[in-house]
Short mmCIF file of C-alpha atoms in Angstrom, two decimals:
data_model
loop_
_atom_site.label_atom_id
_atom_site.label_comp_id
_atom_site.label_asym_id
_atom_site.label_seq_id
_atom_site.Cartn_x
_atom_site.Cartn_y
_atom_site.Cartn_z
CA UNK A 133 108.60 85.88 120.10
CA UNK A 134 106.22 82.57 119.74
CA UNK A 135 107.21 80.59 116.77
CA UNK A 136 106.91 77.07 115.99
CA UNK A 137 106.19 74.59 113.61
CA UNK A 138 103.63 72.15 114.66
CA UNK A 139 103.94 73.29 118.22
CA UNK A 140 100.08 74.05 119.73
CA UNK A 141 101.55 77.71 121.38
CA UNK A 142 98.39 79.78 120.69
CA UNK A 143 96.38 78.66 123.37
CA UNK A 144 93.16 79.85 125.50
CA UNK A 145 95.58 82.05 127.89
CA UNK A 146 95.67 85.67 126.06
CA UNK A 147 99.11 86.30 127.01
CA UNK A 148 99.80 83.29 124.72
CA UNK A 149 99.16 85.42 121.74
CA UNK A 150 100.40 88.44 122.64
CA UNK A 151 103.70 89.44 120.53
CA UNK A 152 103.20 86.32 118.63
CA UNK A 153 103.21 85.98 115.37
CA UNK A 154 100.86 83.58 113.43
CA UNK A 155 102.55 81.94 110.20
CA UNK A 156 100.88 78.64 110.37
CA UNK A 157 96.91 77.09 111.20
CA UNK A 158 99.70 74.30 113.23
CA UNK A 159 100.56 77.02 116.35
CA UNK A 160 96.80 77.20 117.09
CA UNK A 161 95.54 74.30 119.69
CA UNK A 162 91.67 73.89 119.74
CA UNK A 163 91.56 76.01 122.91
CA UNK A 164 93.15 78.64 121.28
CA UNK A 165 90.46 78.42 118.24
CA UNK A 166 87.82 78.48 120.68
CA UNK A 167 89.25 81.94 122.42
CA UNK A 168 89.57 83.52 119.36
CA UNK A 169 86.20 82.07 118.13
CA UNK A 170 84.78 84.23 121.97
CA UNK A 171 87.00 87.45 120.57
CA UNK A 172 85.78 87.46 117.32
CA UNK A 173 82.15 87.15 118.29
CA UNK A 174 82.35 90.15 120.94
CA UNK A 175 83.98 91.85 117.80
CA UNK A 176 80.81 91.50 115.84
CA UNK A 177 79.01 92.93 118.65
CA UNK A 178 80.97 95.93 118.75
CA UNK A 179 81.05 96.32 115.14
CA UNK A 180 77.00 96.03 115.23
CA UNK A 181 76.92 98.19 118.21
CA UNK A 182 78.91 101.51 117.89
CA UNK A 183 81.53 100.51 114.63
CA UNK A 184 84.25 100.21 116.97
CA UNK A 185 86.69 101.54 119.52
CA UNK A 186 89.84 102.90 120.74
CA UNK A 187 91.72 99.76 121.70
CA UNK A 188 94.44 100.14 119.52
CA UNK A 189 94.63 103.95 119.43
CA UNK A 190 98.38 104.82 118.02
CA UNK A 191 99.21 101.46 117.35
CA UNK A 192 100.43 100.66 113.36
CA UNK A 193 99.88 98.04 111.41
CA UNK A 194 102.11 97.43 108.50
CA UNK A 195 100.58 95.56 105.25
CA UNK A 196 102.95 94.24 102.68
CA UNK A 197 101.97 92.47 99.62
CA UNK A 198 104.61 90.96 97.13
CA UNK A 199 101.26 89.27 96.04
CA UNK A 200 97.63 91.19 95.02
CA UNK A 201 95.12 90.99 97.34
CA UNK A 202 91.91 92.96 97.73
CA UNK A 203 90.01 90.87 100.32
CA UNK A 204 92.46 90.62 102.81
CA UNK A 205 94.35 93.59 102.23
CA UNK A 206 91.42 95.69 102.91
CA UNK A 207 89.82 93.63 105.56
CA UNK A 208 92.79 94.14 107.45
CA UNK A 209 92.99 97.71 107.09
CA UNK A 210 89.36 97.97 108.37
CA UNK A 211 90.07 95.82 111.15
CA UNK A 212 93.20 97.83 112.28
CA UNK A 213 90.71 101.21 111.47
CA UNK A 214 87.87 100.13 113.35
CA UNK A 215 89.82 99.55 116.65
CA UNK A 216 91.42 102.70 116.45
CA UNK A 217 94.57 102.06 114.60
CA UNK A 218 96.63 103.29 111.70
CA UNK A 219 97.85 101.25 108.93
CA UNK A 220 100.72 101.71 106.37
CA UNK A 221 100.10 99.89 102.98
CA UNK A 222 103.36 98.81 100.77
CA UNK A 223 102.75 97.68 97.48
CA UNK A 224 105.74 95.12 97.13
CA UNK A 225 104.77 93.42 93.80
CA UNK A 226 106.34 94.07 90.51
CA UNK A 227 104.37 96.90 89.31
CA UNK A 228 103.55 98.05 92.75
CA UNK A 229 104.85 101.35 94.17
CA UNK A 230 107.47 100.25 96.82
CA UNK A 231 111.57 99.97 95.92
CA UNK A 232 112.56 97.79 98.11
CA UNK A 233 112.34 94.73 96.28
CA UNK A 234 113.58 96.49 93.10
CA UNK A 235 116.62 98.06 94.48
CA UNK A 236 117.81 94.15 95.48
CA UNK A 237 116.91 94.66 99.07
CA UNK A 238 116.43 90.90 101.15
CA UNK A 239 112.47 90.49 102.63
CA UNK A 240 114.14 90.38 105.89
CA UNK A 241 115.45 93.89 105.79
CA UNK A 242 112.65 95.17 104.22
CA UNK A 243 110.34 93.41 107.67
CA UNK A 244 113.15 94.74 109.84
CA UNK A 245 112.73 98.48 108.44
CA UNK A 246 108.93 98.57 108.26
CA UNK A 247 108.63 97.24 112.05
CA UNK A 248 110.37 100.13 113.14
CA UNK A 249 107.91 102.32 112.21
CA UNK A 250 105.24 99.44 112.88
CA UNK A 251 103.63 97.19 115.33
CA UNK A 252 102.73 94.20 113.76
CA UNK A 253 103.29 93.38 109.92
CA UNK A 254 101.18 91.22 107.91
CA UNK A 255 102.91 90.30 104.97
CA UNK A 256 101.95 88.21 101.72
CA UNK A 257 104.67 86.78 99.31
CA UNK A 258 105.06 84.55 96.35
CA UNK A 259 107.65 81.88 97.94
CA UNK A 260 106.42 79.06 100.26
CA UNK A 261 108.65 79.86 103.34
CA UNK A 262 108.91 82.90 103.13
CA UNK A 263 106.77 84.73 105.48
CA UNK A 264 108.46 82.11 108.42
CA UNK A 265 111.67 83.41 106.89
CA UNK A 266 111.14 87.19 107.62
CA UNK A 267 108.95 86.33 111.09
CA UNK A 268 112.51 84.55 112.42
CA UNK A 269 114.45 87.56 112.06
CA UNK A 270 111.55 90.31 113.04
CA UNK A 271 111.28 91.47 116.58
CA UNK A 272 107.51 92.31 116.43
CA UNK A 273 104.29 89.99 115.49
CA UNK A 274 104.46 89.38 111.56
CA UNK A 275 101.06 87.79 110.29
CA UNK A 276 100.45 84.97 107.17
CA UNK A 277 98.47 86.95 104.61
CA UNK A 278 99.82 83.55 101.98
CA UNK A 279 103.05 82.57 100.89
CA UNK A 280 102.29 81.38 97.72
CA UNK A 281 100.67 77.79 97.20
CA UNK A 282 101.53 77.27 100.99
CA UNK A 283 99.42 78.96 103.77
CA UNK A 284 97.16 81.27 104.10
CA UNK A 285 96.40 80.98 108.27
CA UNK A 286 93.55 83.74 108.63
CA UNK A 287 91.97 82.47 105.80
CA UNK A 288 91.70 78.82 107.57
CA UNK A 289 90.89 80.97 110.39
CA UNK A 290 87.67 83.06 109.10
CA UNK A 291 86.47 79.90 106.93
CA UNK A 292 86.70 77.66 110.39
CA UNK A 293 84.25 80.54 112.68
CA UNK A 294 81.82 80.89 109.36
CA UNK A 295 81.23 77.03 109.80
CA UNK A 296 81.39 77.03 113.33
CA UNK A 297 78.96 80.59 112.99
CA UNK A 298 76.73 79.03 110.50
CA UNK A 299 76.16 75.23 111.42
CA UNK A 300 76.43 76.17 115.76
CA UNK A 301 79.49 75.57 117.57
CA UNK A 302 78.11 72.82 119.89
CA UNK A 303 77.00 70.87 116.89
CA UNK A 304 80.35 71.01 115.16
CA UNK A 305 81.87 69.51 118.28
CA UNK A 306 79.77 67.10 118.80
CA UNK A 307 78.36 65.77 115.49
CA UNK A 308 79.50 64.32 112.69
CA UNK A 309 80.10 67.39 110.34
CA UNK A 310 80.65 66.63 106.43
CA UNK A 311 82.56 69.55 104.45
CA UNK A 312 82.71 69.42 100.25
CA UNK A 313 86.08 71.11 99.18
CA UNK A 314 85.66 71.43 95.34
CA UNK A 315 88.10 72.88 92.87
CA UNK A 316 91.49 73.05 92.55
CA UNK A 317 93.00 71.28 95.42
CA UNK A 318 96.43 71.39 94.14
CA UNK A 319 97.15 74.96 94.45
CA UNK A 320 94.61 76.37 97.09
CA UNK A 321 96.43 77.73 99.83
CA UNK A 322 93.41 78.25 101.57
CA UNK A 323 91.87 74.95 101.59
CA UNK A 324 95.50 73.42 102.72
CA UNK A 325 94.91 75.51 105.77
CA UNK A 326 91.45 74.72 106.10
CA UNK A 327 92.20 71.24 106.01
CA UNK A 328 94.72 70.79 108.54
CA UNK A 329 93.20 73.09 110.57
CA UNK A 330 89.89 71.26 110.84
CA UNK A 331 92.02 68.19 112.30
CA UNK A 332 93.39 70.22 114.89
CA UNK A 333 89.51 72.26 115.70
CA UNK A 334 88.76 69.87 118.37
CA UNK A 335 85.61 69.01 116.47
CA UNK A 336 84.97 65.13 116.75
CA UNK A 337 84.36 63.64 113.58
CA UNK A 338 85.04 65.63 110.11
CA UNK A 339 84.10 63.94 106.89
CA UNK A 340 86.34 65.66 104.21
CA UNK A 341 85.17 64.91 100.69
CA UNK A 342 87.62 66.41 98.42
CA UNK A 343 86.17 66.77 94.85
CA UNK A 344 88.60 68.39 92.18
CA UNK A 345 89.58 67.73 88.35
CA UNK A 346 92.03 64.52 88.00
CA UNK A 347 94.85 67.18 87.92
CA UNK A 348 93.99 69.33 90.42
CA UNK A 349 93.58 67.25 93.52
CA UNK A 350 95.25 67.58 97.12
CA UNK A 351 98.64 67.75 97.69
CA UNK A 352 99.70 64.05 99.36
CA UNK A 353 102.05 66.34 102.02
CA UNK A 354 98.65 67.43 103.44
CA UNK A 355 96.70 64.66 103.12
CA UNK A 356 99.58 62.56 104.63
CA UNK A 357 99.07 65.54 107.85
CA UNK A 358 95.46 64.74 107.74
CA UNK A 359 96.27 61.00 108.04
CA UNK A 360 98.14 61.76 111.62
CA UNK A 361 94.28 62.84 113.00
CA UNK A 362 91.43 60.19 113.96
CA UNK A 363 88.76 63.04 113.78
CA UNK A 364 89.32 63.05 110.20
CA UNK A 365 87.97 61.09 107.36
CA UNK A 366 89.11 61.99 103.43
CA UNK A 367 86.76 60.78 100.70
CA UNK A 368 88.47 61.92 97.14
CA UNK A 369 85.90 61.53 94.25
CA UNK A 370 85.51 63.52 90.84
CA UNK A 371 81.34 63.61 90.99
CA UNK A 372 80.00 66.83 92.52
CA UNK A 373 76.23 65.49 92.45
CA UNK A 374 77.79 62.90 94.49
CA UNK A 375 79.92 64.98 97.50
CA UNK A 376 77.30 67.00 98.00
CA UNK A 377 74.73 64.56 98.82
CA UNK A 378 74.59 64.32 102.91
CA UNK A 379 76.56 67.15 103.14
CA UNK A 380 76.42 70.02 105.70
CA UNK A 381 79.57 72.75 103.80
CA UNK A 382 80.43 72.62 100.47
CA UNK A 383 83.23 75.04 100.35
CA UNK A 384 84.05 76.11 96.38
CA UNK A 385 87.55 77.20 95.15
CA UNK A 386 88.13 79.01 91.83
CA UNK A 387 90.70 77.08 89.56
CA UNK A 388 93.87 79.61 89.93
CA UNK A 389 94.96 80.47 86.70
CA UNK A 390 98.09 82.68 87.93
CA UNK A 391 99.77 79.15 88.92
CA UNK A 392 99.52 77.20 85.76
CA UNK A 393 102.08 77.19 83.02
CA UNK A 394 100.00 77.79 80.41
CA UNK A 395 96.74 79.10 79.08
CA UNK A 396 96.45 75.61 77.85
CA UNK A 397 96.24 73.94 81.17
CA UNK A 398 93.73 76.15 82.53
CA UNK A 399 91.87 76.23 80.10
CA UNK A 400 91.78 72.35 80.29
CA UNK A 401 90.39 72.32 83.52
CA UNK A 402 89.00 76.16 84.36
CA UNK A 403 85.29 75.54 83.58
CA UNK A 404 85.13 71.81 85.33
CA UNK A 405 82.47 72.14 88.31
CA UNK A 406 79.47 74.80 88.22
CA UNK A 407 77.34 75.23 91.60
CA UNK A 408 74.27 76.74 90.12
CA UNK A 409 70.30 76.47 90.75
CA UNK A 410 70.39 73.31 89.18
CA UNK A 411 72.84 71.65 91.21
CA UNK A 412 71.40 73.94 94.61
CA UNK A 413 67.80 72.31 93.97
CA UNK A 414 69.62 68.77 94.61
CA UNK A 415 71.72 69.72 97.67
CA UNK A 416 70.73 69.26 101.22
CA UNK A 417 68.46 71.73 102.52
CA UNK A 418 70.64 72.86 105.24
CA UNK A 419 74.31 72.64 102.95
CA UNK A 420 76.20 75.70 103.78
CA UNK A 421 78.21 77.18 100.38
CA UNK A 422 82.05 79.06 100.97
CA UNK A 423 83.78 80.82 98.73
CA UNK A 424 86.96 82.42 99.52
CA UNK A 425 86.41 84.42 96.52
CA UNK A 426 87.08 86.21 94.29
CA UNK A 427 84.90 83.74 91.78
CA UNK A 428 85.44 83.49 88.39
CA UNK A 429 82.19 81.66 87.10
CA UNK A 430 82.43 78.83 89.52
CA UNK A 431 79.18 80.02 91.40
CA UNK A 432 76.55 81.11 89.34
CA UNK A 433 75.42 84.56 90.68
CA UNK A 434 71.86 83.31 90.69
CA UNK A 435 72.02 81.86 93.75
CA UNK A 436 73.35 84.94 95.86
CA UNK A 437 69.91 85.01 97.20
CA UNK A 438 69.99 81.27 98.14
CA UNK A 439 70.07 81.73 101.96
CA UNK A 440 72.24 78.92 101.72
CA UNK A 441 74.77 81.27 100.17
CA UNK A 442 77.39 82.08 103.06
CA UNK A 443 80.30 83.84 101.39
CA UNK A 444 79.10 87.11 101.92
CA UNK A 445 79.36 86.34 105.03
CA UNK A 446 82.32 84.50 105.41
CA UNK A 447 84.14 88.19 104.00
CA UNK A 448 82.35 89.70 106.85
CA UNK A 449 83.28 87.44 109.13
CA UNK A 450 87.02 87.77 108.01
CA UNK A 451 87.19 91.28 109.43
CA UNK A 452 85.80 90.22 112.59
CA UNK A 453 88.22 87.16 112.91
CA UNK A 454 90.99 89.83 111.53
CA UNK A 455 90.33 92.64 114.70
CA UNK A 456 90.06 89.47 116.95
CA UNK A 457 93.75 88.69 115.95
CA UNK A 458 94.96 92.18 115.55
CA UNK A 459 93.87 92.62 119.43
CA UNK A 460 95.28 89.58 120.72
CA UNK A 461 98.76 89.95 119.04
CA UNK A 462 98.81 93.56 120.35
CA UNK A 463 98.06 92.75 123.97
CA UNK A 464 94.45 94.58 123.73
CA UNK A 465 91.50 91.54 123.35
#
């Protein structure tokens, strides 16, 4: 099994990925992004085309979630379904249906059990760690659906092919490309992954301004991992009128209320940056807007129809990106 921390293993050779598992954005190198950039297109097409195929016809996938998830739960699922799979869904959490967890039982038993009736696993969980935990005892791929405030790889993944999609892949490697990432900074697994994986996209020259309440801003860990990369330059600032001006991605973040301590706190900071009409009439004509969603108020629903408006998309996309990985892991691109 492929595993490493940091290590660029994922690469444009298919047989790279295959039994692999994915825990980290770090075990992709930009050839690798580019491949699965290529699968995840021809996905599209097929998807478009006839809905699917056959490729993974009695294969299983596993999907277990100490965590909720809707998005990439049932992305998954349909990307496993579409390609001829089946899927098995545990519901790990604390009011979920599975008794594992309840009955004591260690992750890594409960990854070794479920992969003998399964191919590959993707697995969510509370605790930083622990998906790399359960991959290093598990004899078949185990895929990062989050671990906590950590990572959140296919995530990174979907959000890096939407910009790639939406702003045209020769442009993003070859221009200077400006991203927004607005919100809370501290806790967003996804925009940790997004950010690290944007130094390692092989696009030349990323302008990250990195807009979030006083209290909320990036971890220094990643921003110290950003530092290592000359493609990369971080601009922090507080004014949103001001990061969006010149800027081709403004990619929004809800404020995550299940990680503060109190009501208190969030409520301190919950309501801090709107993206409305008002604020869309004063952003470049051409600015691309993410959401990893779900949104809770932080984009007005008035500008849905703003064809500037991507994260309908972007969820699209993620099922795409999802079969592309599902394939290569299972030896079928």
């Amino acid at each position: 099994i492929n595993m490493g921390e940091d290590t660029s293993i994922l690469t444009k050779e298919t047989e790279s990925w295959n039994g692999s598992h994915l825990i980290s954005v770090t075990q992709v190198a930009p050839c690798g992004l580019t491949l699965l950039h290529e699968v995840a297109c021809s996905m599209r097409d097929l998807v478009r085309s006839t809905g699917g195929d056959d490729r993974l016809k009695h294969r299983i996938l596993a999907t277990v979630f100490y965590e909720a998830s809707t998005r990439t739960s049932c992305s998954f699922q349909a990307a496993m379904k579409r390609l001829g799979g089946e899927v098995i869904h545990v519901d790990a959490g604390k009011s979920g249906n599975s008794s594992a967890g309840k009955k004591g039982e260690t992750l890594t038993d409960t990854i070794n059990c479920l992969e003998c009736y399964a191919d590959v696993t993707v697995l969510r969980h509370p605790v930083v760690g622990s998906v790399k935990e359960a991959a290093s005892k598990a004899v078949k791929p185990v895929i990062n659906a989050g671990d906590g405030i950590g990572e959140h790889p296919t995530q990174a993944l979907l959000d890096l092919f939407t910009i790639w999609d939406e702003l045209g892949v020769d442009r993003c490697k070859n221009e200077t490309i400006t991203i927004v990432l607005l919100g809370d900074l501290k806790h967003g697994r996804t925009v940790h992954s997004l950010a690290k994986l944007l130094a390692r996209s092989g696009m030349k020259n990323v302008v990250l301004k990195m807009c979030s309440p006083a209290s909320l801003t990036m971890p220094d860990y990643v921003k110290e991992y950003l530092q290592k990369y000359e493609n990369i330059v971080i601009v922090e600032t507080f004014d949103l009128k001001e990061a969006i001006d010149g800027s081709d991605v403004l990619y929004v973040t809800r404020v995550q209320k299940e990680r503060f301590e109190s009501e208190e706190a969030y409520n301190a900071v919950k309501g801090a940056y709107i993206v409305d009409k008002e604020l869309m009439e004063t952003a470049p004509g051409g600015m691309v807007v993410m959401h990893p969603l779900p949104r809770v108020g932080e984009i007005s629903e008035e500008i849905d129809s703003d064809p500037r408006a991507a994260y309908f998309r972007q969820m699209e996309n993620g099922m795409f990106v999802r079969m592309a990985i599902l394939a290569l892991v299972l030896g079928k691109p």
